[in-house]
Every structure is written in C-alpha cells, then in structure tokens.
Amino acid sequence: MAVIEFKKVNKHFGTGSARVHVLKDIDFSANAGEFVLILGPSGSGKSTFLTIAGNILSPTNGQVFINGKDISTYSTKERESLRLTDLGFVLQSHNLVPYLTVKEQFELADKVKKSGNLTPDNLTGLLEQLEISELIKKYPEQLSGGQSQRVAIARALYTDPQIVLADEPTAALDSKRVKVVGEILHHLAKSQNKAVIAVTHDLRLVEQADKIYELNDGKLTLKN
C-alpha cells in the first residue's frame, strides 16, 4: 500500500482574475522503500506539491492520504503530530537555527521529539557519510551553502521519519556530493523502508531514483 497518495489534487491561489491554477488533477503515490523524484523547472508547482505532501498547505480540492487515511479528517493536534513524527523535511532554505551550532541543532530536535531519533552511533555514521563530522561545533553563518545543505539533510533524517520530503536537496552541491546524497537517499529508502520524495530540476539524481515523475505547468506525468 502507498504510504502517501494524491487523488485528483488541485491547488489554486488568488481570486477572480488573479486566480492561478498551480496544481491540476494530480495523481501520485509513493510506497515505503521507494526513492521518488519529481522533476520540473522553476514555477512548475514543485514546492506547492511538497508543502501539500507535508501537510503544511491543504489542496483546494482532491484528497491526500497518508497510510491510507485522508489527512483532511485529521484534527489540528493530529496534523502537528504527523509533521513531528512521520514527516522529515529537507528545505532549500536549510532552516538551520542561526544561534545554534551543528551539534546543538540535533540537541534541539531531541527536546522537541523526545524519542525515536537516531542513536548517537547512527548519527555519527550519517555525519561521516555526508562529510560534515568536523562541522559539529560551527554555527550556520560559518558554513558554506553546500555544507548547510548537508547539515539540513542530516537534521531531517535524524528524527527517523517514515516519509522524507526534500526540496532541491542537491541545489548547492558539486557532482561528487550530489552522488553521495543521492546514494544516501536511495539507501535510506531501501534499508529503512521509507518513502523518500525529492522535488528537483537536478537530472544528476535520476540514476538513483526508483520512480520519476515530471511536473510541468501544474500537470504531473509518471515517466518510468
């Protein structure tokens, strides 16, 4: 069964003559154990898709199911719990807390989600894979764009979410590290039976993906 599924999802912004139809009758599914790419240029609706998948925005119409349950039926408390425990976000803006060191970013996550996070040994292994172990005492302002991106990826994976949603996760990375991140996301899906969904225009990730969709002008097409 799909862990996340869209059925005829539409999203409009604005009203009257300013109304824009951003997502158009989107059908989508991702299973546990899959690394799924959604390819598309800027302005195609990728970020809107991701925020709906992440239960941050609601569709204008259509349904979004997580583990077979229509999330429009969730209470506010259930929505908050879903984002905290089941969803991990890798955002293009990184969203690191500026006054906390890299190590403290993970300690903050422990205070918000008190159980079920990666063990210290698993976190050490993840930081080594991402080549950021030596950065744990640095503040975000001391990191390059690529380093910030890799820290953001580690922080999203730290809470051990069932579904990982990534917005341009390799935008600031060179080809060598794109391959590393692609391998980590693919391995994460397979070894831990997670659904990993990345929206991107980076074709360098294609060889790592199990399923590829293309989003253009608000319409989603399965490519393989």
PDB file of C-alpha atoms in Angstrom:
ATOM      1  CA  MET A   1       0.000   0.000   0.000  1.00  0.00           C
ATOM      2  CA  ALA A   2       1.170   3.519  -0.749  1.00  0.00           C
ATOM      3  CA  VAL A   3       2.322   5.403   2.341  1.00  0.00           C
ATOM      4  CA  ILE A   4       1.402   8.685   0.640  1.00  0.00           C
ATOM      5  CA  GLU A   5      -1.076   9.195  -2.174  1.00  0.00           C
ATOM      6  CA  PHE A   6      -2.673  12.119  -4.024  1.00  0.00           C
ATOM      7  CA  LYS A   7      -6.038  11.672  -5.738  1.00  0.00           C
ATOM      8  CA  LYS A   8      -7.118  14.397  -8.176  1.00  0.00           C
ATOM      9  CA  VAL A   9      -5.414  17.128  -6.151  1.00  0.00           C
ATOM     10  CA  ASN A  10      -5.857  20.717  -7.341  1.00  0.00           C
ATOM     11  CA  LYS A  11      -4.437  23.884  -5.839  1.00  0.00           C
ATOM     12  CA  HIS A  12      -5.476  27.441  -6.686  1.00  0.00           C
ATOM     13  CA  PHE A  13      -4.055  30.697  -5.367  1.00  0.00           C
ATOM     14  CA  GLY A  14      -5.748  34.083  -5.553  1.00  0.00           C
ATOM     15  CA  THR A  15      -9.263  35.030  -6.587  1.00  0.00           C
ATOM     16  CA  GLY A  16     -11.069  36.418  -9.602  1.00  0.00           C
ATOM     17  CA  SER A  17      -8.858  37.461 -12.495  1.00  0.00           C
ATOM     18  CA  ALA A  18      -5.768  36.873 -10.309  1.00  0.00           C
ATOM     19  CA  ARG A  19      -6.673  33.229  -9.635  1.00  0.00           C
ATOM     20  CA  VAL A  20      -3.858  30.854 -10.600  1.00  0.00           C
ATOM     21  CA  HIS A  21      -4.294  27.099 -11.058  1.00  0.00           C
ATOM     22  CA  VAL A  22      -0.968  25.760  -9.758  1.00  0.00           C
ATOM     23  CA  LEU A  23      -1.649  22.009  -9.470  1.00  0.00           C
ATOM     24  CA  LYS A  24      -4.055  20.301 -11.860  1.00  0.00           C
ATOM     25  CA  ASP A  25      -5.714  16.946 -11.070  1.00  0.00           C
ATOM     26  CA  ILE A  26      -2.575  15.469  -9.549  1.00  0.00           C
ATOM     27  CA  ASP A  27      -2.494  11.689  -9.076  1.00  0.00           C
ATOM     28  CA  PHE A  28       0.606  10.440  -7.244  1.00  0.00           C
ATOM     29  CA  SER A  29       1.739   7.644  -4.979  1.00  0.00           C
ATOM     30  CA  ALA A  30       4.911   6.603  -3.189  1.00  0.00           C
ATOM     31  CA  ASN A  31       5.484   3.318  -1.406  1.00  0.00           C
ATOM     32  CA  ALA A  32       7.732   2.507   1.510  1.00  0.00           C
ATOM     33  CA  GLY A  33      11.159   1.596   0.176  1.00  0.00           C
ATOM     34  CA  GLU A  34      10.998   3.948  -2.833  1.00  0.00           C
ATOM     35  CA  PHE A  35      13.135   6.942  -3.738  1.00  0.00           C
ATOM     36  CA  VAL A  36      10.876   9.085  -5.931  1.00  0.00           C
ATOM     37  CA  LEU A  37      11.931  12.104  -7.985  1.00  0.00           C
ATOM     38  CA  ILE A  38       9.614  14.839  -9.205  1.00  0.00           C
ATOM     39  CA  LEU A  39      11.383  16.760 -11.948  1.00  0.00           C
ATOM     40  CA  GLY A  40      10.334  20.145 -13.192  1.00  0.00           C
ATOM     41  CA  PRO A  41      11.538  23.679 -13.933  1.00  0.00           C
ATOM     42  CA  SER A  42      11.108  26.644 -11.622  1.00  0.00           C
ATOM     43  CA  GLY A  43       7.484  27.708 -11.410  1.00  0.00           C
ATOM     44  CA  SER A  44       6.106  24.296 -12.317  1.00  0.00           C
ATOM     45  CA  GLY A  45       4.441  23.780  -8.914  1.00  0.00           C
ATOM     46  CA  LYS A  46       7.077  21.566  -7.263  1.00  0.00           C
ATOM     47  CA  SER A  47       7.242  23.474  -3.971  1.00  0.00           C
ATOM     48  CA  THR A  48       3.441  23.679  -3.765  1.00  0.00           C
ATOM     49  CA  PHE A  49       3.273  19.917  -4.293  1.00  0.00           C
ATOM     50  CA  LEU A  50       5.794  19.366  -1.495  1.00  0.00           C
ATOM     51  CA  THR A  51       4.051  21.628   1.016  1.00  0.00           C
ATOM     52  CA  ILE A  52       0.765  19.813   0.396  1.00  0.00           C
ATOM     53  CA  ALA A  53       2.516  16.447   0.798  1.00  0.00           C
ATOM     54  CA  GLY A  54       3.990  17.774   4.030  1.00  0.00           C
ATOM     55  CA  ASN A  55       0.584  18.720   5.426  1.00  0.00           C
ATOM     56  CA  ILE A  56       1.506  22.406   5.516  1.00  0.00           C
ATOM     57  CA  LEU A  57      -0.894  23.519   2.763  1.00  0.00           C
ATOM     58  CA  SER A  58      -4.272  21.961   2.029  1.00  0.00           C
ATOM     59  CA  PRO A  59      -5.401  21.285  -1.539  1.00  0.00           C
ATOM     60  CA  THR A  60      -8.230  23.356  -2.988  1.00  0.00           C
ATOM     61  CA  ASN A  61      -9.869  20.049  -3.817  1.00  0.00           C
ATOM     62  CA  GLY A  62      -8.862  16.422  -4.100  1.00  0.00           C
ATOM     63  CA  GLN A  63      -7.544  14.107  -1.403  1.00  0.00           C
ATOM     64  CA  VAL A  64      -4.177  13.352   0.222  1.00  0.00           C
ATOM     65  CA  PHE A  65      -3.789  10.034   2.008  1.00  0.00           C
ATOM     66  CA  ILE A  66      -1.010   9.057   4.414  1.00  0.00           C
ATOM     67  CA  ASN A  67      -1.000   5.399   5.412  1.00  0.00           C
ATOM     68  CA  GLY A  68      -4.407   5.066   3.832  1.00  0.00           C
ATOM     69  CA  LYS A  69      -6.044   7.845   5.860  1.00  0.00           C
ATOM     70  CA  ASP A  70      -7.375  11.052   4.327  1.00  0.00           C
ATOM     71  CA  ILE A  71      -5.449  13.749   6.209  1.00  0.00           C
ATOM     72  CA  SER A  72      -8.259  16.262   5.720  1.00  0.00           C
ATOM     73  CA  THR A  73     -10.010  14.336   8.516  1.00  0.00           C
ATOM     74  CA  TYR A  74      -7.146  14.956  10.954  1.00  0.00           C
ATOM     75  CA  SER A  75      -7.552  17.328  13.894  1.00  0.00           C
ATOM     76  CA  THR A  76      -5.041  20.144  14.371  1.00  0.00           C
ATOM     77  CA  LYS A  77      -3.284  18.084  17.037  1.00  0.00           C
ATOM     78  CA  GLU A  78      -3.110  15.054  14.736  1.00  0.00           C
ATOM     79  CA  ARG A  79      -1.650  17.191  11.937  1.00  0.00           C
ATOM     80  CA  GLU A  80       1.047  18.538  14.262  1.00  0.00           C
ATOM     81  CA  SER A  81       1.877  15.025  15.456  1.00  0.00           C
ATOM     82  CA  LEU A  82       2.086  13.805  11.854  1.00  0.00           C
ATOM     83  CA  ARG A  83       4.606  16.505  10.920  1.00  0.00           C
ATOM     84  CA  LEU A  84       6.653  15.808  14.046  1.00  0.00           C
ATOM     85  CA  THR A  85       6.822  12.026  13.904  1.00  0.00           C
ATOM     86  CA  ASP A  86       6.169  10.826  10.346  1.00  0.00           C
ATOM     87  CA  LEU A  87       7.483  13.578   8.061  1.00  0.00           C
ATOM     88  CA  GLY A  88      11.030  14.805   7.581  1.00  0.00           C
ATOM     89  CA  PHE A  89      11.713  17.969   5.593  1.00  0.00           C
ATOM     90  CA  VAL A  90      14.843  18.961   3.672  1.00  0.00           C
ATOM     91  CA  LEU A  91      14.156  22.534   2.586  1.00  0.00           C
ATOM     92  CA  GLN A  92      16.066  24.557   0.030  1.00  0.00           C
ATOM     93  CA  SER A  93      16.442  27.403   2.550  1.00  0.00           C
ATOM     94  CA  HIS A  94      18.067  24.926   5.033  1.00  0.00           C
ATOM     95  CA  ASN A  95      16.168  26.476   8.009  1.00  0.00           C
ATOM     96  CA  LEU A  96      19.006  25.953  10.485  1.00  0.00           C
ATOM     97  CA  VAL A  97      18.672  27.863  13.770  1.00  0.00           C
ATOM     98  CA  PRO A  98      21.298  30.623  13.383  1.00  0.00           C
ATOM     99  CA  TYR A  99      22.410  30.808  17.032  1.00  0.00           C
ATOM    100  CA  LEU A 100      22.902  27.045  17.466  1.00  0.00           C
ATOM    101  CA  THR A 101      25.945  25.012  16.467  1.00  0.00           C
ATOM    102  CA  VAL A 102      25.505  21.997  14.221  1.00  0.00           C
ATOM    103  CA  LYS A 103      25.599  19.717  17.273  1.00  0.00           C
ATOM    104  CA  GLU A 104      23.000  21.843  19.039  1.00  0.00           C
ATOM    105  CA  GLN A 105      20.641  21.577  16.034  1.00  0.00           C
ATOM    106  CA  PHE A 106      20.303  17.867  16.866  1.00  0.00           C
ATOM    107  CA  GLU A 107      20.025  18.504  20.607  1.00  0.00           C
ATOM    108  CA  LEU A 108      17.121  20.837  19.880  1.00  0.00           C
ATOM    109  CA  ALA A 109      15.428  18.078  17.892  1.00  0.00           C
ATOM    110  CA  ASP A 110      15.768  15.809  20.958  1.00  0.00           C
ATOM    111  CA  LYS A 111      13.877  18.369  23.041  1.00  0.00           C
ATOM    112  CA  VAL A 112      11.042  18.617  20.506  1.00  0.00           C
ATOM    113  CA  LYS A 113      10.817  14.873  19.712  1.00  0.00           C
ATOM    114  CA  LYS A 114      11.975  13.081  22.821  1.00  0.00           C
ATOM    115  CA  SER A 115      12.150   9.518  21.496  1.00  0.00           C
ATOM    116  CA  GLY A 116      12.631   7.587  18.289  1.00  0.00           C
ATOM    117  CA  ASN A 117      15.535   9.662  16.988  1.00  0.00           C
ATOM    118  CA  LEU A 118      18.792   8.215  15.632  1.00  0.00           C
ATOM    119  CA  THR A 119      21.188   6.711  18.140  1.00  0.00           C
ATOM    120  CA  PRO A 120      24.493   8.573  18.716  1.00  0.00           C
ATOM    121  CA  ASP A 121      26.341   5.906  16.718  1.00  0.00           C
ATOM    122  CA  ASN A 122      23.902   6.144  13.796  1.00  0.00           C
ATOM    123  CA  LEU A 123      24.118   9.936  13.822  1.00  0.00           C
ATOM    124  CA  THR A 124      27.924   9.749  13.775  1.00  0.00           C
ATOM    125  CA  GLY A 125      27.762   7.415  10.783  1.00  0.00           C
ATOM    126  CA  LEU A 126      25.360   9.731   8.952  1.00  0.00           C
ATOM    127  CA  LEU A 127      27.561  12.778   9.569  1.00  0.00           C
ATOM    128  CA  GLU A 128      30.567  10.844   8.271  1.00  0.00           C
ATOM    129  CA  GLN A 129      28.673   9.800   5.139  1.00  0.00           C
ATOM    130  CA  LEU A 130      27.779  13.425   4.466  1.00  0.00           C
ATOM    131  CA  GLU A 131      31.349  14.561   5.242  1.00  0.00           C
ATOM    132  CA  ILE A 132      30.263  17.030   7.911  1.00  0.00           C
ATOM    133  CA  SER A 133      31.602  15.399  11.103  1.00  0.00           C
ATOM    134  CA  GLU A 134      34.190  18.139  11.504  1.00  0.00           C
ATOM    135  CA  LEU A 135      31.498  20.847  11.441  1.00  0.00           C
ATOM    136  CA  ILE A 136      29.650  19.964  14.652  1.00  0.00           C
ATOM    137  CA  LYS A 137      30.982  22.974  16.608  1.00  0.00           C
ATOM    138  CA  LYS A 138      30.345  25.509  13.831  1.00  0.00           C
ATOM    139  CA  TYR A 139      27.426  27.924  13.531  1.00  0.00           C
ATOM    140  CA  PRO A 140      25.337  28.191  10.335  1.00  0.00           C
ATOM    141  CA  GLU A 141      26.972  31.504   9.372  1.00  0.00           C
ATOM    142  CA  GLN A 142      30.327  29.688   9.299  1.00  0.00           C
ATOM    143  CA  LEU A 143      29.100  27.094   6.783  1.00  0.00           C
ATOM    144  CA  SER A 144      29.131  27.224   3.004  1.00  0.00           C
ATOM    145  CA  GLY A 145      25.895  26.711   1.108  1.00  0.00           C
ATOM    146  CA  GLY A 146      26.773  23.106   0.369  1.00  0.00           C
ATOM    147  CA  GLN A 147      27.710  22.420   3.986  1.00  0.00           C
ATOM    148  CA  SER A 148      24.443  23.957   5.204  1.00  0.00           C
ATOM    149  CA  GLN A 149      22.542  21.774   2.762  1.00  0.00           C
ATOM    150  CA  ARG A 150      24.202  18.612   4.057  1.00  0.00           C
ATOM    151  CA  VAL A 151      23.563  19.594   7.698  1.00  0.00           C
ATOM    152  CA  ALA A 152      19.902  20.207   6.818  1.00  0.00           C
ATOM    153  CA  ILE A 153      19.703  16.729   5.259  1.00  0.00           C
ATOM    154  CA  ALA A 154      21.206  15.150   8.380  1.00  0.00           C
ATOM    155  CA  ARG A 155      18.810  17.038  10.650  1.00  0.00           C
ATOM    156  CA  ALA A 156      15.797  15.907   8.611  1.00  0.00           C
ATOM    157  CA  LEU A 157      16.924  12.263   8.776  1.00  0.00           C
ATOM    158  CA  TYR A 158      17.784  12.482  12.485  1.00  0.00           C
ATOM    159  CA  THR A 159      14.157  12.156  13.633  1.00  0.00           C
ATOM    160  CA  ASP A 160      13.812   8.898  11.668  1.00  0.00           C
ATOM    161  CA  PRO A 161      10.666   9.933   9.747  1.00  0.00           C
ATOM    162  CA  GLN A 162       8.584   7.492   7.706  1.00  0.00           C
ATOM    163  CA  ILE A 163       8.361   9.929   4.774  1.00  0.00           C
ATOM    164  CA  VAL A 164      11.213  12.230   3.744  1.00  0.00           C
ATOM    165  CA  LEU A 165      10.312  15.279   1.636  1.00  0.00           C
ATOM    166  CA  ALA A 166      13.222  17.092   0.008  1.00  0.00           C
ATOM    167  CA  ASP A 167      13.085  20.413  -1.863  1.00  0.00           C
ATOM    168  CA  GLU A 168      16.067  20.673  -4.252  1.00  0.00           C
ATOM    169  CA  PRO A 169      18.316  18.684  -1.858  1.00  0.00           C
ATOM    170  CA  THR A 170      21.365  18.942  -4.144  1.00  0.00           C
ATOM    171  CA  ALA A 171      20.998  22.517  -5.386  1.00  0.00           C
ATOM    172  CA  ALA A 172      24.213  23.768  -3.757  1.00  0.00           C
ATOM    173  CA  LEU A 173      26.330  20.640  -4.214  1.00  0.00           C
ATOM    174  CA  ASP A 174      29.021  19.635  -6.664  1.00  0.00           C
ATOM    175  CA  SER A 175      28.683  16.440  -8.696  1.00  0.00           C
ATOM    176  CA  LYS A 176      30.665  14.294  -6.261  1.00  0.00           C
ATOM    177  CA  ARG A 177      28.455  15.220  -3.339  1.00  0.00           C
ATOM    178  CA  VAL A 178      25.286  15.003  -5.433  1.00  0.00           C
ATOM    179  CA  LYS A 179      26.161  11.342  -5.959  1.00  0.00           C
ATOM    180  CA  VAL A 180      26.759  10.869  -2.220  1.00  0.00           C
ATOM    181  CA  VAL A 181      23.436  12.489  -1.291  1.00  0.00           C
ATOM    182  CA  GLY A 182      21.603  10.500  -3.982  1.00  0.00           C
ATOM    183  CA  GLU A 183      23.120   7.277  -2.655  1.00  0.00           C
ATOM    184  CA  ILE A 184      22.173   8.185   0.925  1.00  0.00           C
ATOM    185  CA  LEU A 185      18.563   8.936  -0.009  1.00  0.00           C
ATOM    186  CA  HIS A 186      18.311   5.767  -2.107  1.00  0.00           C
ATOM    187  CA  HIS A 187      19.895   3.645   0.626  1.00  0.00           C
ATOM    188  CA  LEU A 188      17.659   5.247   3.254  1.00  0.00           C
ATOM    189  CA  ALA A 189      14.555   4.264   1.305  1.00  0.00           C
ATOM    190  CA  LYS A 190      15.738   0.686   0.813  1.00  0.00           C
ATOM    191  CA  SER A 191      17.422  -0.125   4.115  1.00  0.00           C
ATOM    192  CA  GLN A 192      14.856   1.533   6.387  1.00  0.00           C
ATOM    193  CA  ASN A 193      11.754   1.049   4.228  1.00  0.00           C
ATOM    194  CA  LYS A 194      10.990   4.767   3.947  1.00  0.00           C
ATOM    195  CA  ALA A 195       9.330   6.762   1.192  1.00  0.00           C
ATOM    196  CA  VAL A 196      11.793   9.429   0.052  1.00  0.00           C
ATOM    197  CA  ILE A 197      10.388  12.103  -2.274  1.00  0.00           C
ATOM    198  CA  ALA A 198      12.564  14.811  -3.795  1.00  0.00           C
ATOM    199  CA  VAL A 199      11.390  17.670  -5.990  1.00  0.00           C
ATOM    200  CA  THR A 200      14.228  18.927  -8.145  1.00  0.00           C
ATOM    201  CA  HIS A 201      15.435  20.074 -11.527  1.00  0.00           C
ATOM    202  CA  ASP A 202      18.764  18.255 -10.958  1.00  0.00           C
ATOM    203  CA  LEU A 203      18.999  15.473 -13.544  1.00  0.00           C
ATOM    204  CA  ARG A 204      22.100  14.120 -11.799  1.00  0.00           C
ATOM    205  CA  LEU A 205      19.796  12.325  -9.316  1.00  0.00           C
ATOM    206  CA  VAL A 206      17.897  10.371 -11.974  1.00  0.00           C
ATOM    207  CA  GLU A 207      20.115   7.281 -11.884  1.00  0.00           C
ATOM    208  CA  GLN A 208      19.442   6.848  -8.143  1.00  0.00           C
ATOM    209  CA  ALA A 209      15.643   7.066  -8.361  1.00  0.00           C
ATOM    210  CA  ASP A 210      13.171   4.177  -8.343  1.00  0.00           C
ATOM    211  CA  LYS A 211      10.346   6.230  -9.811  1.00  0.00           C
ATOM    212  CA  ILE A 212      10.429   9.504 -11.756  1.00  0.00           C
ATOM    213  CA  TYR A 213       7.595  11.949 -12.304  1.00  0.00           C
ATOM    214  CA  GLU A 214       7.672  15.133 -14.377  1.00  0.00           C
ATOM    215  CA  LEU A 215       5.734  18.222 -13.294  1.00  0.00           C
ATOM    216  CA  ASN A 216       5.084  20.840 -15.959  1.00  0.00           C
ATOM    217  CA  ASP A 217       2.511  23.637 -15.888  1.00  0.00           C
ATOM    218  CA  GLY A 218       0.848  22.017 -12.892  1.00  0.00           C
ATOM    219  CA  LYS A 219       0.386  18.597 -14.544  1.00  0.00           C
ATOM    220  CA  LEU A 220       2.163  15.509 -13.228  1.00  0.00           C
ATOM    221  CA  THR A 221       3.258  12.652 -15.516  1.00  0.00           C
ATOM    222  CA  LEU A 222       4.856   9.361 -14.488  1.00  0.00           C
ATOM    223  CA  LYS A 223       7.981   8.869 -16.620  1.00  0.00           C
ATOM    224  CA  ASN A 224       9.011   5.359 -15.547  1.00  0.00           C
TER     225      ASN A 224
END
